[in-house]
PDB file of C-alpha atoms in Angstrom:
ATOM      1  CA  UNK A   1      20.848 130.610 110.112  1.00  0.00           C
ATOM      2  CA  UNK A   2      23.772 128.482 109.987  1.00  0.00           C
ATOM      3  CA  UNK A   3      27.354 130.059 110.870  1.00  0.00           C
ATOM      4  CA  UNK A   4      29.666 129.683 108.269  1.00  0.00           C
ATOM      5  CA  UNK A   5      33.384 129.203 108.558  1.00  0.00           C
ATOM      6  CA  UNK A   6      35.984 132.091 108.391  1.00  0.00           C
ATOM      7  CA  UNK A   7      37.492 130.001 105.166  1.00  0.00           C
ATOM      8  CA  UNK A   8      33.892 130.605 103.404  1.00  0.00           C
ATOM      9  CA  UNK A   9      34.628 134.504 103.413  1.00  0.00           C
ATOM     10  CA  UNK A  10      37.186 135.731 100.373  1.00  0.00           C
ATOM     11  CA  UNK A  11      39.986 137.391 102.765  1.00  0.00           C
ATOM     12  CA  UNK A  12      39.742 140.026  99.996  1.00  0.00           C
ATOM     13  CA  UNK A  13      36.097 140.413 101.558  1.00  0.00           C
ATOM     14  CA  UNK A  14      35.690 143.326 104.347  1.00  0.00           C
ATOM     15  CA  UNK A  15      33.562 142.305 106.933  1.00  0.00           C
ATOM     16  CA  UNK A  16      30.421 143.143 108.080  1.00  0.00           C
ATOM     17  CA  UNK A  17      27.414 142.784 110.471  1.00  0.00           C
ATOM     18  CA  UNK A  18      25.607 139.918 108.199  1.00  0.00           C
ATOM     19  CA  UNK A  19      29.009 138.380 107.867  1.00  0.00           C
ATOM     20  CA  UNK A  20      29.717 138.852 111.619  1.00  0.00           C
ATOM     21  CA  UNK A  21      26.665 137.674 112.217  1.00  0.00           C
ATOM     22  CA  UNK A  22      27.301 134.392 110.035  1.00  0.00           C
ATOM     23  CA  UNK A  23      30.562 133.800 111.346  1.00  0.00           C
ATOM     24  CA  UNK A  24      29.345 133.387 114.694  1.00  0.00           C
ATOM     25  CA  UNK A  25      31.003 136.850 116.360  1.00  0.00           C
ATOM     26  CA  UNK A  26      27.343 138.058 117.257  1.00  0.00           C
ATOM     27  CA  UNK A  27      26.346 134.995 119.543  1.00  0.00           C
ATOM     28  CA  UNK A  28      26.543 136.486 122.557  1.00  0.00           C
ATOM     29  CA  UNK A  29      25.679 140.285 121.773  1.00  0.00           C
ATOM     30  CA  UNK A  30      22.582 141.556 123.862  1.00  0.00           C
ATOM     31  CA  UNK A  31      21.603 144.998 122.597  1.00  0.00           C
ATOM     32  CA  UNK A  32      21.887 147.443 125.793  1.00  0.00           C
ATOM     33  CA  UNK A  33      18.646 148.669 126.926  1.00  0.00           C
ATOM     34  CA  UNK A  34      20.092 150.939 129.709  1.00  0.00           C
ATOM     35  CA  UNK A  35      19.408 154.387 129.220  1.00  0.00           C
ATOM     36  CA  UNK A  36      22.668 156.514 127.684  1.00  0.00           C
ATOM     37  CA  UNK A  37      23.878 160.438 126.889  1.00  0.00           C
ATOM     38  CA  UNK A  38      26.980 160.643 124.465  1.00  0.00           C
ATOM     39  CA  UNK A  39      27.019 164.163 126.381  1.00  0.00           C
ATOM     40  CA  UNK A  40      26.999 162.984 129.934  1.00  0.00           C
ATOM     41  CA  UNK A  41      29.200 160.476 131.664  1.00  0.00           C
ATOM     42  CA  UNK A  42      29.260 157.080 130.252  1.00  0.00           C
ATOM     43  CA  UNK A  43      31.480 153.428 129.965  1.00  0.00           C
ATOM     44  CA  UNK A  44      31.342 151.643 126.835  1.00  0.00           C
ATOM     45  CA  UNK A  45      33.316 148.123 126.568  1.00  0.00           C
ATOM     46  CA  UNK A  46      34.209 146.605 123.006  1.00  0.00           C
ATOM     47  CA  UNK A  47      35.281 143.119 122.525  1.00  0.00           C
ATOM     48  CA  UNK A  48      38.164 142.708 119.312  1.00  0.00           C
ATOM     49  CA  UNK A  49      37.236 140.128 117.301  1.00  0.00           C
ATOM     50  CA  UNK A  50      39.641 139.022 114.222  1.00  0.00           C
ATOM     51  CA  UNK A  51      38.916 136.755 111.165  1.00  0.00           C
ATOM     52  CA  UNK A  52      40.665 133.930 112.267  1.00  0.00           C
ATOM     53  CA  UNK A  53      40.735 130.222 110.882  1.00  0.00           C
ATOM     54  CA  UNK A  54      38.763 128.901 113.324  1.00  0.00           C
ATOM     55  CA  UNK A  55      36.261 131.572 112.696  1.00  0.00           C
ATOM     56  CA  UNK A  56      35.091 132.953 116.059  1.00  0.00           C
ATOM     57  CA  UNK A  57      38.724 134.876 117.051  1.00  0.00           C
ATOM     58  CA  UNK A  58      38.178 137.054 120.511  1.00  0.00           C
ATOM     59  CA  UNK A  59      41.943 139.162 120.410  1.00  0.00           C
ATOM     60  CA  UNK A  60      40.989 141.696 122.951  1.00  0.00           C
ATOM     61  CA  UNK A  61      39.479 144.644 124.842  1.00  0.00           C
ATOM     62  CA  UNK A  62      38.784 147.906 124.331  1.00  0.00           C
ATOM     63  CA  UNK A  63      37.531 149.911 127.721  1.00  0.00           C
ATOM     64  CA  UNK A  64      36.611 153.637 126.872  1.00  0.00           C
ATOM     65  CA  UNK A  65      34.992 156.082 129.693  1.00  0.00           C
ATOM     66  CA  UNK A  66      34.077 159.730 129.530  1.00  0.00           C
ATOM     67  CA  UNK A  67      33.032 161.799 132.154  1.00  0.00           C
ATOM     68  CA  UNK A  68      33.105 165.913 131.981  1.00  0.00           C
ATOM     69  CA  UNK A  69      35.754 167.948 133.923  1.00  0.00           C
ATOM     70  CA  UNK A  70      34.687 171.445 136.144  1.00  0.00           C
ATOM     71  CA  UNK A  71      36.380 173.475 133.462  1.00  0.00           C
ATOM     72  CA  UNK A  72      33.994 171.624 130.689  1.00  0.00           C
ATOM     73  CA  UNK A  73      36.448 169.615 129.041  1.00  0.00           C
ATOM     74  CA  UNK A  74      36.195 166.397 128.543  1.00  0.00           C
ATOM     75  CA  UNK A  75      38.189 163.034 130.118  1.00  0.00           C
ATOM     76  CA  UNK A  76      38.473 160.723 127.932  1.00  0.00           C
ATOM     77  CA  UNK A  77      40.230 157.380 129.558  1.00  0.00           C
ATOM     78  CA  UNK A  78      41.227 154.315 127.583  1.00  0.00           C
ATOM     79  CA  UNK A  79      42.330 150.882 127.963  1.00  0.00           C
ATOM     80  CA  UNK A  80      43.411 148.758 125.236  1.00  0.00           C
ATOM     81  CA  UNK A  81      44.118 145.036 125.559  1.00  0.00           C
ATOM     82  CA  UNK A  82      44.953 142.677 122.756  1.00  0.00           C
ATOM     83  CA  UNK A  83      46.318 138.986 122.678  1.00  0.00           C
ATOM     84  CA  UNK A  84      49.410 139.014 120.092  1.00  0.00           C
ATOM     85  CA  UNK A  85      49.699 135.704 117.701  1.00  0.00           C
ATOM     86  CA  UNK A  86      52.654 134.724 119.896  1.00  0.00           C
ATOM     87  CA  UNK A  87      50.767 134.865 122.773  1.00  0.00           C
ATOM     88  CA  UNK A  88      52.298 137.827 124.573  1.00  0.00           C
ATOM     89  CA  UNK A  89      49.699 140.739 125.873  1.00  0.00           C
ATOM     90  CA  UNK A  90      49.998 144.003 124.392  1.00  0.00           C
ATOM     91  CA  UNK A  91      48.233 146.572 126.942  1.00  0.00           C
ATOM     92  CA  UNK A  92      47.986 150.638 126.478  1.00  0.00           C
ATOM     93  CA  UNK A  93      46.410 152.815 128.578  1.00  0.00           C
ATOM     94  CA  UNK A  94      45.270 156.412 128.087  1.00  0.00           C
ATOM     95  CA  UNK A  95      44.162 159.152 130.148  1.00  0.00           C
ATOM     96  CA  UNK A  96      43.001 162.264 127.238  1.00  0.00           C
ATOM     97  CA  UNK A  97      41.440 166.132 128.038  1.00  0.00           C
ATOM     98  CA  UNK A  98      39.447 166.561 125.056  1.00  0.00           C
ATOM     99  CA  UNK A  99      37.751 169.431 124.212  1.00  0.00           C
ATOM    100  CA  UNK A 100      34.273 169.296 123.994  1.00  0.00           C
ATOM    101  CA  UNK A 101      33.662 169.997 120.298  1.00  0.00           C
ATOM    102  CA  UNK A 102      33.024 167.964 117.257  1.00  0.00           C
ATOM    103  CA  UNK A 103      35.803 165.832 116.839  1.00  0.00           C
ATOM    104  CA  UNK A 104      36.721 166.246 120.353  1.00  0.00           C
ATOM    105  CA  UNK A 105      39.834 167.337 119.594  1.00  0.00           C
ATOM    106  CA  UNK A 106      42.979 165.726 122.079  1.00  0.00           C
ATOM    107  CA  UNK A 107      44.107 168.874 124.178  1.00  0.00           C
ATOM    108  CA  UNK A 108      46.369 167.026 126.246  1.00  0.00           C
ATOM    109  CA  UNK A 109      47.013 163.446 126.980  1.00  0.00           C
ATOM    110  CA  UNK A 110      48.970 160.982 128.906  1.00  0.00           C
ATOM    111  CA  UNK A 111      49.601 157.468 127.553  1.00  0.00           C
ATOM    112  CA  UNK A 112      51.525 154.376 128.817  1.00  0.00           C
ATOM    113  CA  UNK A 113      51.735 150.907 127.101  1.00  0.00           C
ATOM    114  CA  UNK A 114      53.488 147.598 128.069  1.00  0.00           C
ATOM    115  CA  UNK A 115      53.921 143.767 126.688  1.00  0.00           C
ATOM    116  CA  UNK A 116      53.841 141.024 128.985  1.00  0.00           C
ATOM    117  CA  UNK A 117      55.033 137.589 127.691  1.00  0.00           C
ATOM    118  CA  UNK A 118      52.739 134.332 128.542  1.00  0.00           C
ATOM    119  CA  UNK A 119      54.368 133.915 131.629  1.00  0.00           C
ATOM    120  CA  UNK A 120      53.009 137.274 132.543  1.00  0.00           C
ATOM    121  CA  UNK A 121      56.826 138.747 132.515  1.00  0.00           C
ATOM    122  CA  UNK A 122      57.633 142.070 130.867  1.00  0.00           C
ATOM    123  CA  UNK A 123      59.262 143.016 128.002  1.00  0.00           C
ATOM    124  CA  UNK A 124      61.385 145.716 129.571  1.00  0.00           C
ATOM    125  CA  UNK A 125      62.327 147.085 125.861  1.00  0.00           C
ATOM    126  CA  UNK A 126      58.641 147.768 125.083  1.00  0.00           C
ATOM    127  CA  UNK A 127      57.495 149.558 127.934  1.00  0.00           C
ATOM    128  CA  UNK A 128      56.351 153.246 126.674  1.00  0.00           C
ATOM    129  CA  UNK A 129      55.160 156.302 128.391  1.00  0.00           C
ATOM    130  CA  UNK A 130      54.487 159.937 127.045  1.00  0.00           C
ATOM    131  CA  UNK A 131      52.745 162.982 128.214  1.00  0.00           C
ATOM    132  CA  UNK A 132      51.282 165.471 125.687  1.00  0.00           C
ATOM    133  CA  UNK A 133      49.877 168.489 124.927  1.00  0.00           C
ATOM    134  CA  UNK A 134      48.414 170.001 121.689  1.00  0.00           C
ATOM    135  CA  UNK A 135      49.486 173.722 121.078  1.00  0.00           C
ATOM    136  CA  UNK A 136      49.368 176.564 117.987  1.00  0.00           C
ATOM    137  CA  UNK A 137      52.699 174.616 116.250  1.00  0.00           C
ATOM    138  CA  UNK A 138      51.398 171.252 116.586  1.00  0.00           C
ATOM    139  CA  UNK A 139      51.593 168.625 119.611  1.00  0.00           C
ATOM    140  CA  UNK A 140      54.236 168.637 122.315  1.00  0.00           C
ATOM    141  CA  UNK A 141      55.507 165.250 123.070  1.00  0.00           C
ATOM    142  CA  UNK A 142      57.624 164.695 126.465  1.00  0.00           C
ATOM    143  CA  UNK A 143      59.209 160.623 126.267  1.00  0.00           C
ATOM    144  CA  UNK A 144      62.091 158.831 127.203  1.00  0.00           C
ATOM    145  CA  UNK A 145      63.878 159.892 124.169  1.00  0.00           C
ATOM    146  CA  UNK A 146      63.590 163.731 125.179  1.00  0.00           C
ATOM    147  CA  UNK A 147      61.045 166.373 124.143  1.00  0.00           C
ATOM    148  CA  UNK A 148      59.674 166.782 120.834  1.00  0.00           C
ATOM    149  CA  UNK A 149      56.624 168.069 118.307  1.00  0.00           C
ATOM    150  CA  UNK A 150      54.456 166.275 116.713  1.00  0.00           C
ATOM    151  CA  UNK A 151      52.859 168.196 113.667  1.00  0.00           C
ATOM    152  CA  UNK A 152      48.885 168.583 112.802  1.00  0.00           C
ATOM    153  CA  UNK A 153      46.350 170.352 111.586  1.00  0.00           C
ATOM    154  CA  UNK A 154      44.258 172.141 113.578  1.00  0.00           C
ATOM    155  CA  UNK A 155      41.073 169.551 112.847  1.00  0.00           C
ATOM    156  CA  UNK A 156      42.419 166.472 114.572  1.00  0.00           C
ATOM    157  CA  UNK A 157      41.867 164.029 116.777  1.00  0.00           C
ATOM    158  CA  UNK A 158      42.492 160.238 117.691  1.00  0.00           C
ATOM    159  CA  UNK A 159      40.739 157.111 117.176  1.00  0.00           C
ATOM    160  CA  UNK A 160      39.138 156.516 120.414  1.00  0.00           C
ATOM    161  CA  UNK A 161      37.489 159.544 120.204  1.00  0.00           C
ATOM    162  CA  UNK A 162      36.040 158.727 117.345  1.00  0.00           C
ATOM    163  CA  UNK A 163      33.981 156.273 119.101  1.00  0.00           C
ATOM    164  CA  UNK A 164      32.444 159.472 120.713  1.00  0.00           C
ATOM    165  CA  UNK A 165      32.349 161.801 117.790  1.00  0.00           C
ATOM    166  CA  UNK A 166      29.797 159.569 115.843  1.00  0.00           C
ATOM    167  CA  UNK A 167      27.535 159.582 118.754  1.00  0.00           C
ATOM    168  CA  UNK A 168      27.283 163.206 118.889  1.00  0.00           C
ATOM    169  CA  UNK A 169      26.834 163.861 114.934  1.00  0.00           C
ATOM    170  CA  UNK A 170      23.188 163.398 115.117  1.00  0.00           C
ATOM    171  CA  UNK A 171      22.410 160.984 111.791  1.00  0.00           C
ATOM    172  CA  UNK A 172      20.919 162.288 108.650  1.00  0.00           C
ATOM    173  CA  UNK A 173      21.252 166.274 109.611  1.00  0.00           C
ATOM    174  CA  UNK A 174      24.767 165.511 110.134  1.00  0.00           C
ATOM    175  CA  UNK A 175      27.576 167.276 107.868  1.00  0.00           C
ATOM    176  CA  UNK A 176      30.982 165.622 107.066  1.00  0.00           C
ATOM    177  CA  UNK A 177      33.902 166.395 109.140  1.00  0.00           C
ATOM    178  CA  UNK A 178      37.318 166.525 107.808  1.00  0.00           C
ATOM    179  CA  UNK A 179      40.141 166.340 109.982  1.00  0.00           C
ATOM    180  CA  UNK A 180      43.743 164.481 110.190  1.00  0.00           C
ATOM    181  CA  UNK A 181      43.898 161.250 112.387  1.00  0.00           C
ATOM    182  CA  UNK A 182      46.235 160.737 115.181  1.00  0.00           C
ATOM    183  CA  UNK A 183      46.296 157.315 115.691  1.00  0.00           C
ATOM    184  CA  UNK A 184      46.727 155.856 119.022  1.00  0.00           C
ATOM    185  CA  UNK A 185      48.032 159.525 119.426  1.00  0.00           C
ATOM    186  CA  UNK A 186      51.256 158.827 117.966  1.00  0.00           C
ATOM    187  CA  UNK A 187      50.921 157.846 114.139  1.00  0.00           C
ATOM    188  CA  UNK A 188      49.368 160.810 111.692  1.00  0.00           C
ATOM    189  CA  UNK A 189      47.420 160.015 108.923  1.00  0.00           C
ATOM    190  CA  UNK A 190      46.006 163.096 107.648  1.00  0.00           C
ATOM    191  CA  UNK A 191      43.069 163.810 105.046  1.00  0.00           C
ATOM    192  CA  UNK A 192      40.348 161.899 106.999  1.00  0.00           C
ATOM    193  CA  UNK A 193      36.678 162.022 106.465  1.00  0.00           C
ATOM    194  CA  UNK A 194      33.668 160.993 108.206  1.00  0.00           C
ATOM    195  CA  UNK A 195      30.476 160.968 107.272  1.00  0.00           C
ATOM    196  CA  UNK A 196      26.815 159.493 107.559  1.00  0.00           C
ATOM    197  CA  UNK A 197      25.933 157.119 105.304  1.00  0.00           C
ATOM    198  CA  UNK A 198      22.171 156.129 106.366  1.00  0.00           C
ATOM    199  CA  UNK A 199      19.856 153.651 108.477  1.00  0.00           C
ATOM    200  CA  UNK A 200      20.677 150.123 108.602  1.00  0.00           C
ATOM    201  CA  UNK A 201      18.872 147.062 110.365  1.00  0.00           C
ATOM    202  CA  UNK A 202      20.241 143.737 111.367  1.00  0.00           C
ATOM    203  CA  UNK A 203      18.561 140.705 112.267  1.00  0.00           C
ATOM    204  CA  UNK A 204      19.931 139.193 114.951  1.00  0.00           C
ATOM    205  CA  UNK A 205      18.730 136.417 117.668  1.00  0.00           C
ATOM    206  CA  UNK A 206      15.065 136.831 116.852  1.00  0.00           C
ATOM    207  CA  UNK A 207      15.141 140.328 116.870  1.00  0.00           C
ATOM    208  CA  UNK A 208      15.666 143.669 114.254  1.00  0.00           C
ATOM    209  CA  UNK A 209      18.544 145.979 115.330  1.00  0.00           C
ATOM    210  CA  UNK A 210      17.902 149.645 114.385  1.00  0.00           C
ATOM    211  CA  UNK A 211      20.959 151.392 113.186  1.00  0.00           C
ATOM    212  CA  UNK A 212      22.677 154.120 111.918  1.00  0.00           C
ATOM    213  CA  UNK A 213      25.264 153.900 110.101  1.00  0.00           C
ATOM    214  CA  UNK A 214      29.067 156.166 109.065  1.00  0.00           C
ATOM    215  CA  UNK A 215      31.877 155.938 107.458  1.00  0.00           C
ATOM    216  CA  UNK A 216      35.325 157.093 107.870  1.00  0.00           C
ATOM    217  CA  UNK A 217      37.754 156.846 105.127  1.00  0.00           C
ATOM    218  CA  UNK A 218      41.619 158.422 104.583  1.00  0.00           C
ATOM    219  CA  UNK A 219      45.125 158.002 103.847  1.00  0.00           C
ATOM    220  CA  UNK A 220      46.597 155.125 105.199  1.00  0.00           C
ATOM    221  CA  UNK A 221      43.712 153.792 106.874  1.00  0.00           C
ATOM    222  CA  UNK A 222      41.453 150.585 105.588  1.00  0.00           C
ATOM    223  CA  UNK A 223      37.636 152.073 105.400  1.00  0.00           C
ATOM    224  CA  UNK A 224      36.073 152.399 108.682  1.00  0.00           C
ATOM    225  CA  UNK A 225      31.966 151.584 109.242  1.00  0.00           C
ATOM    226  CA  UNK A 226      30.411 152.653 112.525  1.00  0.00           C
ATOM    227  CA  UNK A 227      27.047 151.912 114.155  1.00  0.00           C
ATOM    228  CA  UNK A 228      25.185 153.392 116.264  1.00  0.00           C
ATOM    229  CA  UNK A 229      21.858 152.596 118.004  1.00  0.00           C
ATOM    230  CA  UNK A 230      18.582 154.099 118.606  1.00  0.00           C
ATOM    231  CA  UNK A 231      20.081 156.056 121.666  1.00  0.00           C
ATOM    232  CA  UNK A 232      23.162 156.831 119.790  1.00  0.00           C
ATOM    233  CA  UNK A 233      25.654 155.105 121.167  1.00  0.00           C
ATOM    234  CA  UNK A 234      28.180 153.007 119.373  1.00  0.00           C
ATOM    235  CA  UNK A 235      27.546 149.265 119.332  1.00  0.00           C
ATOM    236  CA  UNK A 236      29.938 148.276 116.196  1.00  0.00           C
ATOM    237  CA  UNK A 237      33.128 149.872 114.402  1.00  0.00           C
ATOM    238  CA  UNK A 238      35.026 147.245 111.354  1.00  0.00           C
ATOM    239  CA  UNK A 239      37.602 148.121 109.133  1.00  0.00           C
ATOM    240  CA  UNK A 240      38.742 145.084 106.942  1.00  0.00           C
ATOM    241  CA  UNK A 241      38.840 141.935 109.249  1.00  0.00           C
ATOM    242  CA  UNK A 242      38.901 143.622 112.655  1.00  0.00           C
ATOM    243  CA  UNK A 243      35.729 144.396 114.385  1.00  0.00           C
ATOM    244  CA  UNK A 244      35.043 146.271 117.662  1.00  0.00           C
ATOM    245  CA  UNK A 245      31.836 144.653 119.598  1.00  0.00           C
ATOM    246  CA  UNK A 246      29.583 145.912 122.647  1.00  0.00           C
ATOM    247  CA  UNK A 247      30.126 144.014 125.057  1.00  0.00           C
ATOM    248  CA  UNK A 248      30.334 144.700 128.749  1.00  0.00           C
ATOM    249  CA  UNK A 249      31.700 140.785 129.789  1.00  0.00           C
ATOM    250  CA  UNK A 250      34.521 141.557 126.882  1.00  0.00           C
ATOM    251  CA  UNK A 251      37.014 140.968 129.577  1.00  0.00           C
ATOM    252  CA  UNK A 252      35.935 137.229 130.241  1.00  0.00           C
ATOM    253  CA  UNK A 253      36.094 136.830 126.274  1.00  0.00           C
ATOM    254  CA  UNK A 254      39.623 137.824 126.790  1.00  0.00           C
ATOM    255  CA  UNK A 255      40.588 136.325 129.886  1.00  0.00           C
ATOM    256  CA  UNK A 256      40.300 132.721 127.967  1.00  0.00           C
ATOM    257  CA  UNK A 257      41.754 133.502 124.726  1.00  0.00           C
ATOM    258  CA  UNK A 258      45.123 134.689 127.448  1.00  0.00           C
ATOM    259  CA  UNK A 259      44.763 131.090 128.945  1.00  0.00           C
ATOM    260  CA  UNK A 260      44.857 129.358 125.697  1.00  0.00           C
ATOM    261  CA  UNK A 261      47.440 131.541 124.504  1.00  0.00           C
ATOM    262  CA  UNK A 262      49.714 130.319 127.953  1.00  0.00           C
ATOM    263  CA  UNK A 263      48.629 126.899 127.296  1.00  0.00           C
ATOM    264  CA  UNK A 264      50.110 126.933 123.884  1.00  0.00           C
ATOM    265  CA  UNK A 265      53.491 128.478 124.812  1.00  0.00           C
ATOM    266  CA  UNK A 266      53.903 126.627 128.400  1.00  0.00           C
TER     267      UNK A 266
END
């Protein structure tokens, strides 16, 4: 099948995996064949890939690993990379005790992000760092700008774990969860839901992709599909012209769109 250019897609058009597939963002996917437990310890990689007008747009990186703590909690560690338009690198990092229910909900977290220009210097004004922890009267937030509380319901939890929670939910016996959003575990968006919404297949390099497919939708949030594979783990998340793509060499997709982006402002 022939790609076809980001111009050929309405911008009014969400994407998805045919149109991901057609715009060339799906070249170099190779389904994992490794074996994998949502419940044990595991590493999933994710490639950020934008609509862009030369099509095929690699932005950046998304790293998440779980492993579960002595006390049964769960460690939920995050790194976030993405190549801004004016070349500068926007990197957070995340280190998040989860508890090990159904929206593994954030119990405590700490969280540090940075920008570094092209010429790999830092932005001194946008260096962040916060330590957390969720209590009875909401979250308490420790910054540079003091102490403070964050307010939520009692069903929350952020969007990285989300990558998690729709491996656990088990498909077609699965029941909607409801729950406010906490995103990047600093902006709320409450009234969230999240629910299955079937099997789906993709053709893709000479082979049929077996998937399962949810959807998360809210205030203040574009629609949200996930899929999952055969072994449940999470291979694709999109929500309007952003997509999040397995893909353990993400960091070499990266690594050149940062070169070009240095070439450009050099």
């Amino acid at each position: 099948m022939a790609k076809r250019k980001a111009t050929d897609l309405s911008r009014t058009q969400p994407l998805s995996l045919e149109s991901l597939r057609d715009l060339g963002a799906l070249e170099t996917f190779q389904p994992p064949t490794e074996a994998f437990d949502p419940k044990g310890a595991w590493r999933n990689v994710y490639r950020i890939w934008l609509v862009g007008p030369k099509g095929r747009n690699d932005q950046g990186v998304l790293e998440l690993k779980q492993t579960t703590r002595p006390d049964g909690a769960l460690l939920l560690e995050v790194e976030n990379t993405v190549v801004q338009s004016t070349g500068a690198t926007h990197r957070t990092k995340a280190s998040i005790v989860c508890a090990n229910d159904a929206l593994l909900t954030p119990k405590s977290w700490k969280l540090t992000s940075d920008i570094v220009n092209p010429n790999d210097t830092p932005v001194e004004l946008a260096a962040w760092s916060e330590t957390a922890e969720a209590k009875d009267d909401g979250v308490h937030v420790t910054d540079k700008t003091g102490a403070s509380v964050r307010k939520v319901s009692k069903a929350f939890t952020c969007n990285w774990a989300l990558y998690d929670v729709v491996q656990r939910m088990g498909g077609a016996a699965s029941k909607p969860l409801e729950f406010d959003l906490l995103e990047d575990l600093q902006l709320l968006k409450p009234g969230q839901r999240l629910s299955y919404r079937g099997e789906a297949s993709l053709d893709l390099n000479g082979q049929t992709l077996k998937l399962r497919q949810y959807q998360q939708i809210g205030h203040g949030i574009l629609p949200i599909l996930y899929w999952t594979d055969e072994k449940d783990r999470t291979l694709f998340a999109v929500m309007g012209e952003r997509a999040y793509i397995f893909d353990p060499d993400a960091r070499s997709h990266i690594a050149k769109t940062q070169t070009k982006a240095k070439g450009k402002k050099s």
